[in-house]
Every structure is written in structure tokens, then in C-alpha cells.
PDB file of C-alpha atoms in Angstrom:
ATOM      1  CA  GLY A   1      43.036 -54.423 -12.647  1.00 50.00           C
ATOM      2  CA  ALA A   2      42.760 -52.142  -9.655  1.00 47.00           C
ATOM      3  CA  ALA A   3      39.014 -51.687 -10.154  1.00 48.00           C
ATOM      4  CA  ALA A   4      38.389 -55.438 -10.082  1.00 43.00           C
ATOM      5  CA  GLU A   5      40.563 -55.822  -6.977  1.00 46.00           C
ATOM      6  CA  ALA A   6      38.627 -53.050  -5.221  1.00 47.00           C
ATOM      7  CA  GLU A   7      35.326 -54.748  -6.076  1.00 50.00           C
ATOM      8  CA  ALA A   8      36.602 -58.076  -4.748  1.00 42.00           C
ATOM      9  CA  ARG A   9      37.584 -56.668  -1.378  1.00 54.00           C
ATOM     10  CA  PRO A  10      34.871 -56.870   1.320  1.00 55.00           C
ATOM     11  CA  THR A  11      33.331 -53.604   2.357  1.00 58.00           C
ATOM     12  CA  ASP A  12      34.497 -52.059   5.609  1.00 74.00           C
ATOM     13  CA  VAL A  13      30.942 -51.476   6.842  1.00 87.00           C
ATOM     14  CA  LEU A  14      28.196 -54.090   6.885  1.00 90.00           C
ATOM     15  CA  VAL A  15      24.667 -52.794   7.489  1.00 93.00           C
ATOM     16  CA  LEU A  16      22.128 -55.313   8.805  1.00 94.00           C
ATOM     17  CA  ARG A  17      18.475 -54.279   8.595  1.00 95.00           C
ATOM     18  CA  GLY A  18      15.403 -55.987   9.999  1.00 95.00           C
ATOM     19  CA  HIS A  19      14.354 -54.509  13.334  1.00 97.00           C
ATOM     20  CA  ARG A  20      11.199 -52.390  13.448  1.00 96.00           C
ATOM     21  CA  GLY A  21      12.561 -49.920  15.990  1.00 96.00           C
ATOM     22  CA  PRO A  22      15.795 -48.523  17.452  1.00 97.00           C
ATOM     23  CA  VAL A  23      18.481 -51.087  18.274  1.00 97.00           C
ATOM     24  CA  TYR A  24      19.607 -50.726  21.893  1.00 97.00           C
ATOM     25  CA  ALA A  25      22.090 -53.598  22.254  1.00 96.00           C
ATOM     26  CA  ALA A  26      24.399 -55.839  20.241  1.00 96.00           C
ATOM     27  CA  ALA A  27      26.948 -58.548  21.035  1.00 95.00           C
ATOM     28  CA  PHE A  28      29.405 -60.640  19.010  1.00 94.00           C
ATOM     29  CA  SER A  29      29.601 -64.403  19.382  1.00 93.00           C
ATOM     30  CA  ARG A  30      32.897 -65.856  20.625  1.00 90.00           C
ATOM     31  CA  ASP A  31      33.997 -66.834  17.100  1.00 91.00           C
ATOM     32  CA  ASP A  32      32.927 -63.446  15.652  1.00 90.00           C
ATOM     33  CA  ASN A  33      30.741 -65.160  13.041  1.00 93.00           C
ATOM     34  CA  PHE A  34      27.443 -63.992  14.529  1.00 95.00           C
ATOM     35  CA  VAL A  35      25.929 -60.855  16.032  1.00 97.00           C
ATOM     36  CA  LEU A  36      23.004 -60.746  18.423  1.00 97.00           C
ATOM     37  CA  SER A  37      20.909 -57.585  18.601  1.00 98.00           C
ATOM     38  CA  GLY A  38      18.062 -56.328  20.777  1.00 97.00           C
ATOM     39  CA  SER A  39      15.567 -53.642  19.855  1.00 97.00           C
ATOM     40  CA  GLN A  40      12.680 -51.457  20.941  1.00 97.00           C
ATOM     41  CA  ASP A  41      10.416 -53.799  18.962  1.00 97.00           C
ATOM     42  CA  GLY A  42      10.960 -56.499  21.616  1.00 97.00           C
ATOM     43  CA  ASP A  43      12.834 -58.830  19.275  1.00 97.00           C
ATOM     44  CA  ALA A  44      16.295 -60.325  19.493  1.00 97.00           C
ATOM     45  CA  ARG A  45      17.856 -61.167  16.150  1.00 98.00           C
ATOM     46  CA  LEU A  46      20.754 -63.476  15.363  1.00 97.00           C
ATOM     47  CA  TRP A  47      22.716 -62.268  12.319  1.00 97.00           C
ATOM     48  CA  GLY A  48      25.217 -64.280  10.294  1.00 95.00           C
ATOM     49  CA  LEU A  49      28.136 -62.107   9.269  1.00 94.00           C
ATOM     50  CA  GLN A  50      29.186 -64.478   6.490  1.00 93.00           C
ATOM     51  CA  GLN A  51      25.593 -64.703   5.238  1.00 94.00           C
ATOM     52  CA  ARG A  52      25.075 -60.954   5.812  1.00 93.00           C
ATOM     53  CA  SER A  53      21.490 -61.585   6.864  1.00 95.00           C
ATOM     54  CA  CYS A  54      19.228 -62.370   9.813  1.00 97.00           C
ATOM     55  CA  LEU A  55      19.270 -66.086  10.588  1.00 96.00           C
ATOM     56  CA  VAL A  56      16.744 -66.184  13.443  1.00 97.00           C
ATOM     57  CA  CYS A  57      14.287 -63.694  14.944  1.00 97.00           C
ATOM     58  CA  TYR A  58      13.387 -64.399  18.569  1.00 97.00           C
ATOM     59  CA  ARG A  59      10.202 -62.800  19.914  1.00 95.00           C
ATOM     60  CA  ALA A  60      12.083 -62.114  23.115  1.00 92.00           C
ATOM     61  CA  HIS A  61       9.953 -59.580  25.019  1.00 95.00           C
ATOM     62  CA  ALA A  62       6.675 -57.734  24.551  1.00 94.00           C
ATOM     63  CA  SER A  63       8.516 -54.467  25.244  1.00 96.00           C
ATOM     64  CA  PRO A  64      11.988 -53.035  24.497  1.00 97.00           C
ATOM     65  CA  VAL A  65      15.097 -55.193  24.883  1.00 98.00           C
ATOM     66  CA  TRP A  66      17.791 -53.170  26.654  1.00 98.00           C
ATOM     67  CA  HIS A  67      20.656 -55.656  26.692  1.00 98.00           C
ATOM     68  CA  VAL A  68      21.842 -58.888  25.070  1.00 98.00           C
ATOM     69  CA  SER A  69      24.813 -61.077  26.021  1.00 96.00           C
ATOM     70  CA  PHE A  70      26.356 -64.334  24.810  1.00 96.00           C
ATOM     71  CA  ALA A  71      27.496 -66.983  27.281  1.00 96.00           C
ATOM     72  CA  PRO A  72      31.237 -67.747  27.364  1.00 93.00           C
ATOM     73  CA  LEU A  73      30.439 -71.429  26.694  1.00 90.00           C
ATOM     74  CA  GLY A  74      27.853 -73.164  24.542  1.00 87.00           C
ATOM     75  CA  SER A  75      25.144 -71.552  22.416  1.00 89.00           C
ATOM     76  CA  TYR A  76      23.369 -69.734  25.236  1.00 95.00           C
ATOM     77  CA  PHE A  77      22.500 -66.046  25.271  1.00 97.00           C
ATOM     78  CA  ALA A  78      20.446 -63.732  27.456  1.00 98.00           C
ATOM     79  CA  THR A  79      18.072 -60.836  26.852  1.00 98.00           C
ATOM     80  CA  ALA A  80      17.127 -58.193  29.408  1.00 98.00           C
ATOM     81  CA  GLY A  81      14.107 -55.992  29.031  1.00 97.00           C
ATOM     82  CA  HIS A  82      11.689 -53.282  30.016  1.00 98.00           C
ATOM     83  CA  ASP A  83       9.275 -55.953  31.271  1.00 97.00           C
ATOM     84  CA  HIS A  84      11.425 -56.498  34.424  1.00 97.00           C
ATOM     85  CA  THR A  85      12.595 -59.930  33.232  1.00 97.00           C
ATOM     86  CA  LEU A  86      15.807 -61.627  32.184  1.00 98.00           C
ATOM     87  CA  ARG A  87      15.465 -64.482  29.706  1.00 98.00           C
ATOM     88  CA  VAL A  88      18.015 -67.172  28.860  1.00 98.00           C
ATOM     89  CA  TRP A  89      17.945 -68.751  25.401  1.00 97.00           C
ATOM     90  CA  THR A  90      19.763 -71.252  23.246  1.00 95.00           C
ATOM     91  CA  ALA A  91      20.300 -70.319  19.626  1.00 92.00           C
ATOM     92  CA  SER A  92      18.568 -73.472  18.343  1.00 92.00           C
ATOM     93  CA  GLN A  93      15.175 -72.782  19.996  1.00 95.00           C
ATOM     94  CA  LEU A  94      12.643 -70.044  19.437  1.00 95.00           C
ATOM     95  CA  GLN A  95      11.376 -70.126  23.020  1.00 96.00           C
ATOM     96  CA  PRO A  96      13.417 -69.117  26.083  1.00 96.00           C
ATOM     97  CA  LEU A  97      14.893 -71.826  28.278  1.00 96.00           C
ATOM     98  CA  ARG A  98      14.496 -69.736  31.439  1.00 97.00           C
ATOM     99  CA  LEU A  99      12.410 -66.709  32.396  1.00 97.00           C
ATOM    100  CA  LEU A 100      13.939 -65.032  35.455  1.00 98.00           C
ATOM    101  CA  ALA A 101      11.536 -62.612  37.141  1.00 96.00           C
ATOM    102  CA  GLY A 102      11.902 -60.712  40.387  1.00 95.00           C
ATOM    103  CA  HIS A 103      13.289 -57.279  39.660  1.00 97.00           C
ATOM    104  CA  LEU A 104      11.024 -54.332  40.474  1.00 97.00           C
ATOM    105  CA  GLY A 105      12.228 -52.284  37.503  1.00 97.00           C
ATOM    106  CA  ASP A 106      13.663 -52.578  34.011  1.00 98.00           C
ATOM    107  CA  VAL A 107      16.523 -55.073  33.674  1.00 98.00           C
ATOM    108  CA  ARG A 108      19.274 -52.954  32.143  1.00 98.00           C
ATOM    109  CA  CYS A 109      22.208 -55.381  31.934  1.00 97.00           C
ATOM    110  CA  SER A 110      23.295 -58.985  32.417  1.00 98.00           C
ATOM    111  CA  ALA A 111      26.480 -61.049  32.581  1.00 98.00           C
ATOM    112  CA  PHE A 112      27.127 -64.796  32.549  1.00 98.00           C
ATOM    113  CA  HIS A 113      29.395 -66.351  35.159  1.00 98.00           C
ATOM    114  CA  PRO A 114      32.516 -67.887  33.539  1.00 97.00           C
ATOM    115  CA  ASN A 115      31.185 -71.416  34.169  1.00 95.00           C
ATOM    116  CA  VAL A 116      27.687 -70.478  32.846  1.00 95.00           C
ATOM    117  CA  THR A 117      26.072 -71.950  35.963  1.00 96.00           C
ATOM    118  CA  TYR A 118      25.030 -68.476  37.078  1.00 98.00           C
ATOM    119  CA  ILE A 119      23.922 -65.255  35.447  1.00 98.00           C
ATOM    120  CA  ALA A 120      23.748 -61.791  37.002  1.00 98.00           C
ATOM    121  CA  SER A 121      21.257 -59.041  36.220  1.00 98.00           C
ATOM    122  CA  GLY A 122      21.223 -55.331  37.047  1.00 98.00           C
ATOM    123  CA  SER A 123      18.103 -53.194  37.216  1.00 98.00           C
ATOM    124  CA  THR A 124      16.661 -49.744  37.616  1.00 98.00           C
ATOM    125  CA  ASP A 125      15.483 -50.950  41.042  1.00 97.00           C
ATOM    126  CA  ARG A 126      19.183 -50.408  42.082  1.00 97.00           C
ATOM    127  CA  SER A 127      19.780 -54.068  42.865  1.00 97.00           C
ATOM    128  CA  VAL A 128      21.907 -56.819  41.366  1.00 98.00           C
ATOM    129  CA  ARG A 129      20.540 -60.350  41.314  1.00 98.00           C
ATOM    130  CA  VAL A 130      22.486 -63.559  40.686  1.00 98.00           C
ATOM    131  CA  TRP A 131      20.505 -66.512  39.345  1.00 98.00           C
ATOM    132  CA  HIS A 132      21.192 -70.232  39.016  1.00 98.00           C
ATOM    133  CA  VAL A 133      20.509 -70.858  35.331  1.00 96.00           C
ATOM    134  CA  ASP A 134      19.479 -74.542  35.436  1.00 95.00           C
ATOM    135  CA  LYS A 135      17.301 -74.203  38.533  1.00 96.00           C
ATOM    136  CA  ALA A 136      15.963 -70.750  37.555  1.00 95.00           C
ATOM    137  CA  GLU A 137      16.442 -69.717  41.188  1.00 97.00           C
ATOM    138  CA  LEU A 138      17.692 -66.511  42.774  1.00 98.00           C
ATOM    139  CA  VAL A 139      20.873 -67.312  44.719  1.00 97.00           C
ATOM    140  CA  ARG A 140      22.101 -63.784  45.583  1.00 97.00           C
ATOM    141  CA  LEU A 141      20.331 -60.458  46.022  1.00 97.00           C
ATOM    142  CA  LEU A 142      23.044 -57.783  46.095  1.00 97.00           C
ATOM    143  CA  CYS A 143      21.702 -54.504  47.412  1.00 94.00           C
ATOM    144  CA  LEU A 144      22.857 -54.003  51.026  1.00 91.00           C
ATOM    145  CA  GLY A 145      25.440 -51.215  51.067  1.00 90.00           C
ATOM    146  CA  GLY A 146      25.308 -51.125  47.274  1.00 92.00           C
ATOM    147  CA  HIS A 147      23.934 -48.805  44.623  1.00 96.00           C
ATOM    148  CA  GLU A 148      21.952 -45.596  45.042  1.00 96.00           C
ATOM    149  CA  ALA A 149      21.087 -45.334  41.321  1.00 97.00           C
ATOM    150  CA  PRO A 150      19.983 -47.663  38.503  1.00 98.00           C
ATOM    151  CA  VAL A 151      22.521 -50.384  37.655  1.00 98.00           C
ATOM    152  CA  CYS A 152      23.735 -50.200  34.045  1.00 97.00           C
ATOM    153  CA  ALA A 153      26.784 -52.517  33.719  1.00 98.00           C
ATOM    154  CA  LEU A 154      28.063 -55.817  35.152  1.00 98.00           C
ATOM    155  CA  ALA A 155      31.244 -57.893  34.900  1.00 98.00           C
ATOM    156  CA  PHE A 156      32.444 -61.114  36.520  1.00 98.00           C
ATOM    157  CA  SER A 157      36.123 -61.637  37.256  1.00 98.00           C
ATOM    158  CA  HIS A 158      37.637 -64.404  35.127  1.00 97.00           C
ATOM    159  CA  ASP A 159      37.991 -66.712  38.134  1.00 97.00           C
ATOM    160  CA  GLY A 160      34.317 -66.168  38.984  1.00 97.00           C
ATOM    161  CA  ALA A 161      35.006 -64.968  42.533  1.00 97.00           C
ATOM    162  CA  LEU A 162      34.092 -61.291  42.125  1.00 98.00           C
ATOM    163  CA  LEU A 163      31.270 -59.361  40.516  1.00 98.00           C
ATOM    164  CA  ALA A 164      31.528 -55.676  39.622  1.00 98.00           C
ATOM    165  CA  SER A 165      28.496 -53.481  38.988  1.00 98.00           C
ATOM    166  CA  ALA A 166      28.222 -49.881  37.813  1.00 98.00           C
ATOM    167  CA  ALA A 167      25.397 -47.378  38.076  1.00 98.00           C
ATOM    168  CA  ASP A 168      24.015 -44.204  36.537  1.00 97.00           C
ATOM    169  CA  ASP A 169      25.642 -42.081  39.258  1.00 96.00           C
ATOM    170  CA  GLY A 170      29.102 -43.328  38.247  1.00 96.00           C
ATOM    171  CA  ALA A 171      29.626 -45.545  41.297  1.00 97.00           C
ATOM    172  CA  VAL A 172      31.229 -48.964  40.821  1.00 97.00           C
ATOM    173  CA  CYS A 173      30.539 -51.641  43.435  1.00 97.00           C
ATOM    174  CA  VAL A 174      32.648 -54.768  43.922  1.00 97.00           C
ATOM    175  CA  TRP A 175      30.986 -57.853  45.431  1.00 97.00           C
ATOM    176  CA  ARG A 176      32.301 -61.220  46.613  1.00 97.00           C
ATOM    177  CA  LEU A 177      30.059 -63.798  45.007  1.00 96.00           C
ATOM    178  CA  ALA A 178      30.473 -66.623  47.546  1.00 95.00           C
ATOM    179  CA  SER A 179      29.203 -64.544  50.466  1.00 95.00           C
ATOM    180  CA  GLY A 180      27.296 -61.809  48.642  1.00 95.00           C
ATOM    181  CA  ALA A 181      29.324 -59.245  50.605  1.00 95.00           C
ATOM    182  CA  HIS A 182      29.758 -55.706  49.336  1.00 96.00           C
ATOM    183  CA  LEU A 183      33.517 -55.154  49.399  1.00 95.00           C
ATOM    184  CA  ARG A 184      33.975 -51.628  48.087  1.00 94.00           C
ATOM    185  CA  THR A 185      32.358 -48.729  46.246  1.00 95.00           C
ATOM    186  CA  LEU A 186      34.704 -47.024  43.783  1.00 95.00           C
ATOM    187  CA  ARG A 187      33.979 -43.478  42.648  1.00 95.00           C
ATOM    188  CA  ALA A 188      35.724 -41.693  39.805  1.00 94.00           C
ATOM    189  CA  HIS A 189      33.091 -40.963  37.154  1.00 96.00           C
ATOM    190  CA  LYS A 190      30.896 -37.868  36.981  1.00 95.00           C
ATOM    191  CA  GLY A 191      28.241 -39.571  34.879  1.00 94.00           C
ATOM    192  CA  PRO A 192      26.901 -43.064  34.204  1.00 97.00           C
ATOM    193  CA  ALA A 193      29.545 -45.798  34.055  1.00 97.00           C
ATOM    194  CA  TRP A 194      28.401 -47.860  31.081  1.00 97.00           C
ATOM    195  CA  CYS A 195      31.329 -50.303  30.785  1.00 97.00           C
ATOM    196  CA  LEU A 196      33.122 -52.714  33.121  1.00 98.00           C
ATOM    197  CA  ASP A 197      35.757 -55.375  32.513  1.00 98.00           C
ATOM    198  CA  PHE A 198      38.414 -57.283  34.433  1.00 98.00           C
ATOM    199  CA  SER A 199      41.923 -57.797  33.046  1.00 98.00           C
ATOM    200  CA  GLN A 200      42.847 -61.360  32.118  1.00 96.00           C
ATOM    201  CA  GLU A 201      44.612 -62.070  35.428  1.00 96.00           C
ATOM    202  CA  ASN A 202      41.974 -60.120  37.431  1.00 97.00           C
ATOM    203  CA  ALA A 203      44.529 -57.599  38.716  1.00 97.00           C
ATOM    204  CA  LEU A 204      42.778 -54.595  37.155  1.00 98.00           C
ATOM    205  CA  LEU A 205      39.176 -53.455  36.841  1.00 98.00           C
ATOM    206  CA  LEU A 206      38.284 -51.108  34.002  1.00 98.00           C
ATOM    207  CA  SER A 207      35.334 -48.731  34.183  1.00 98.00           C
ATOM    208  CA  ALA A 208      34.287 -46.234  31.515  1.00 98.00           C
ATOM    209  CA  GLY A 209      31.289 -44.141  30.646  1.00 96.00           C
ATOM    210  CA  ALA A 210      29.496 -40.947  29.791  1.00 96.00           C
ATOM    211  CA  ASP A 211      32.118 -38.543  31.193  1.00 96.00           C
ATOM    212  CA  ALA A 212      34.504 -39.449  28.328  1.00 96.00           C
ATOM    213  CA  SER A 213      36.962 -41.160  30.627  1.00 96.00           C
ATOM    214  CA  MET A 214      38.201 -44.579  31.714  1.00 97.00           C
ATOM    215  CA  ALA A 215      39.425 -45.584  35.158  1.00 97.00           C
ATOM    216  CA  LEU A 216      41.758 -48.448  36.026  1.00 97.00           C
ATOM    217  CA  TRP A 217      41.374 -49.845  39.540  1.00 97.00           C
ATOM    218  CA  ASP A 218      43.651 -52.037  41.683  1.00 96.00           C
ATOM    219  CA  VAL A 219      41.449 -55.074  42.381  1.00 96.00           C
ATOM    220  CA  ALA A 220      43.622 -56.608  45.115  1.00 94.00           C
ATOM    221  CA  ALA A 221      43.753 -53.370  47.096  1.00 93.00           C
ATOM    222  CA  ALA A 222      40.062 -52.628  46.616  1.00 93.00           C
ATOM    223  CA  THR A 223      39.026 -56.072  47.864  1.00 93.00           C
ATOM    224  CA  SER A 224      41.389 -56.221  50.850  1.00 88.00           C
ATOM    225  CA  ASP A 225      40.217 -55.622  54.406  1.00 79.00           C
ATOM    226  CA  ALA A 226      42.972 -53.122  55.156  1.00 67.00           C
ATOM    227  CA  ALA A 227      41.852 -49.538  55.660  1.00 56.00           C
ATOM    228  CA  ALA A 228      43.084 -47.255  52.889  1.00 55.00           C
ATOM    229  CA  ALA A 229      44.144 -43.632  53.161  1.00 49.00           C
ATOM    230  CA  GLY A 230      43.411 -40.927  50.648  1.00 49.00           C
ATOM    231  CA  GLU A 231      40.370 -39.876  48.672  1.00 49.00           C
ATOM    232  CA  GLU A 232      40.522 -42.713  46.110  1.00 68.00           C
ATOM    233  CA  PRO A 233      43.534 -44.906  46.869  1.00 82.00           C
ATOM    234  CA  PHE A 234      42.497 -47.758  44.568  1.00 93.00           C
ATOM    235  CA  LEU A 235      42.511 -45.662  41.381  1.00 95.00           C
ATOM    236  CA  LEU A 236      45.655 -46.434  39.372  1.00 95.00           C
ATOM    237  CA  ARG A 237      45.039 -44.396  36.230  1.00 95.00           C
ATOM    238  CA  ARG A 238      42.519 -42.100  34.540  1.00 95.00           C
ATOM    239  CA  LEU A 239      42.383 -42.077  30.742  1.00 95.00           C
ATOM    240  CA  HIS A 240      40.443 -39.294  29.004  1.00 95.00           C
ATOM    241  CA  THR A 241      39.000 -39.187  25.487  1.00 93.00           C
ATOM    242  CA  LYS A 242      37.987 -35.509  25.550  1.00 88.00           C
ATOM    243  CA  PHE A 243      34.882 -35.591  23.324  1.00 94.00           C
ATOM    244  CA  THR A 244      33.971 -39.299  23.176  1.00 96.00           C
ATOM    245  CA  ALA A 245      31.517 -40.758  25.661  1.00 96.00           C
ATOM    246  CA  LEU A 246      32.434 -44.432  25.969  1.00 97.00           C
ATOM    247  CA  HIS A 247      29.669 -46.914  25.236  1.00 95.00           C
ATOM    248  CA  ALA A 248      32.077 -49.869  24.941  1.00 95.00           C
ATOM    249  CA  ALA A 249      35.376 -50.592  26.687  1.00 96.00           C
ATOM    250  CA  ARG A 250      37.125 -53.855  27.500  1.00 95.00           C
ATOM    251  CA  PHE A 251      40.445 -55.635  27.824  1.00 97.00           C
ATOM    252  CA  SER A 252      41.761 -57.683  24.907  1.00 93.00           C
ATOM    253  CA  ARG A 253      43.282 -61.116  25.502  1.00 91.00           C
ATOM    254  CA  ALA A 254      46.669 -59.352  25.600  1.00 95.00           C
ATOM    255  CA  ASN A 255      45.336 -56.853  28.202  1.00 95.00           C
ATOM    256  CA  LEU A 256      45.171 -53.941  25.782  1.00 96.00           C
ATOM    257  CA  VAL A 257      42.268 -51.601  26.524  1.00 96.00           C
ATOM    258  CA  LEU A 258      39.868 -51.160  23.605  1.00 95.00           C
ATOM    259  CA  ALA A 259      37.215 -48.452  23.815  1.00 95.00           C
ATOM    260  CA  ALA A 260      34.619 -46.975  21.463  1.00 95.00           C
ATOM    261  CA  GLY A 261      31.960 -44.294  21.437  1.00 95.00           C
ATOM    262  CA  PRO A 262      30.513 -41.400  19.415  1.00 94.00           C
ATOM    263  CA  TYR A 263      32.845 -38.477  18.746  1.00 94.00           C
ATOM    264  CA  ALA A 264      30.798 -35.420  19.731  1.00 91.00           C
ATOM    265  CA  PRO A 265      32.889 -32.225  20.019  1.00 91.00           C
ATOM    266  CA  PRO A 266      31.248 -28.929  21.013  1.00 87.00           C
ATOM    267  CA  ALA A 267      29.993 -26.743  18.195  1.00 87.00           C
ATOM    268  CA  ASP A 268      32.888 -24.320  18.575  1.00 83.00           C
ATOM    269  CA  LYS A 269      35.560 -27.007  18.046  1.00 72.00           C
TER     270      LYS A 269
END
């Protein structure tokens, strides 16, 4: 009957327990069958959604893990931590393949290049570093003309030519990867910009964050050499959520904007 059908349906919420401290980061695999999480306990855990359990526990860092990210190809993933390092792993090994050290502060975020040859990291030292994964070498240090606050989000364009970075002061910087040149600083947010993503054809850049708003930027105009008039001529649209600071925002494959965050209205609402 109806009761049996209700019991047969999967639950809407799946709770995965295992970390010994707060969980600061999580990421889905490309096929949505796995979740990777990073915690204050220094561990990264790989969870199977079909198994509803932890499959592997990686002793990733000796201090908190701030960010985790899956590569767009293969079984690689990265962890970024309080210990100033970025580590690259493969799901089948318990030890990291690469330990990338050089930042002078916590590594807050990371992003794989679309071809997985490179990986970028952003830090509280206000710099962005681009590393060659196989050689474990620094190939770009992006700081000149860049951020004045800790870097908290990164995104590569889908063609791999551009890198966007966002900081705690709300500024979004756009860099050309081939030359390492700082192309533009975009300002629309009044608080940290926690999310960045390029649209599928790289025409738009999405930024979102703590001020409960999203901004859509014209990438072609922002990366051109032509001088622009007006206070913020590259801003195409502002989208406001009122009482929801946005901890996640991205484009879908159909270029729909998906965003999520905690609903926190004032006490008098």
C-alpha cells in the first residue's frame, strides 16, 4: 500500500558521519556517485552515495582542510589546508601524488585546469599560484596588480585561457594564464566573494558571496584592452537573495545559474 511505497522510496536527506571535527568543504564527483569532504580533523574522506558510507579516509593534512576539489578528468582530487600546502591525490592511493608548497599562508581554495595539466591555488597570503601537476613546479605566481585581501575562490574558463580569482574584500580578478597578466579587477560585492564560475561558452563570469547577491560579468568586455567608461561597465546583472549568503553558485550545463546558502532572516522578519 501507500505505507510500503513510502518506505521503498529513498530518503531526501542522506547524513554521512565519520569526521572528528567540523566539515569545511565538500565536492561531488563528475558522475555524482561519490562525495569528497575535508574537515578540521585534517582528513579527507571519500563517500559512496550508493553505499551510504565512507569508502576511504585519507590522512590529508596535520591541520584543518579548507577546500577539496575533483579534477575534471581521471580520478584525481586536491586538498588545500591550514599547513600552507596543496596536495594532489588519486582515489586509489592513500598517499598524495604531489605536495605543492610555497604559499606563505593558509591555502583556501584550488581549481584544476580543464586539461588537468595545471592546478591553481589561492591563499591568505593574497596570491594565486599555478602549478604544473606532473612536474610539481610553480609555473605562475599571480600577485602583481592583484588582490589586497585573502583569496577565497578560483575558476578556470572552459577553454583554459583565463583564470578568475575572488577575495575576502569582494574583489574579483581576471588573469590571462599564458602570460600571467592581470587583466581586470571587478568590484560589485560588499563582502567576501565565495563563488566563481564561467558560463559554458565563457561569455559570462558569475560571482557570488556573503552579501546575498550574485553578479554576472561580461568576460569579453572585461578582458579587452579598450578603456571602459562608467563605474562598473562590465557588470551585466545583479541578482539578490535578500537573506541568503551564497556559499555555492555555478552554471549548469544549460547555463542556468544554481545557487545555495543558509537562509538567515533578521529576528524581526
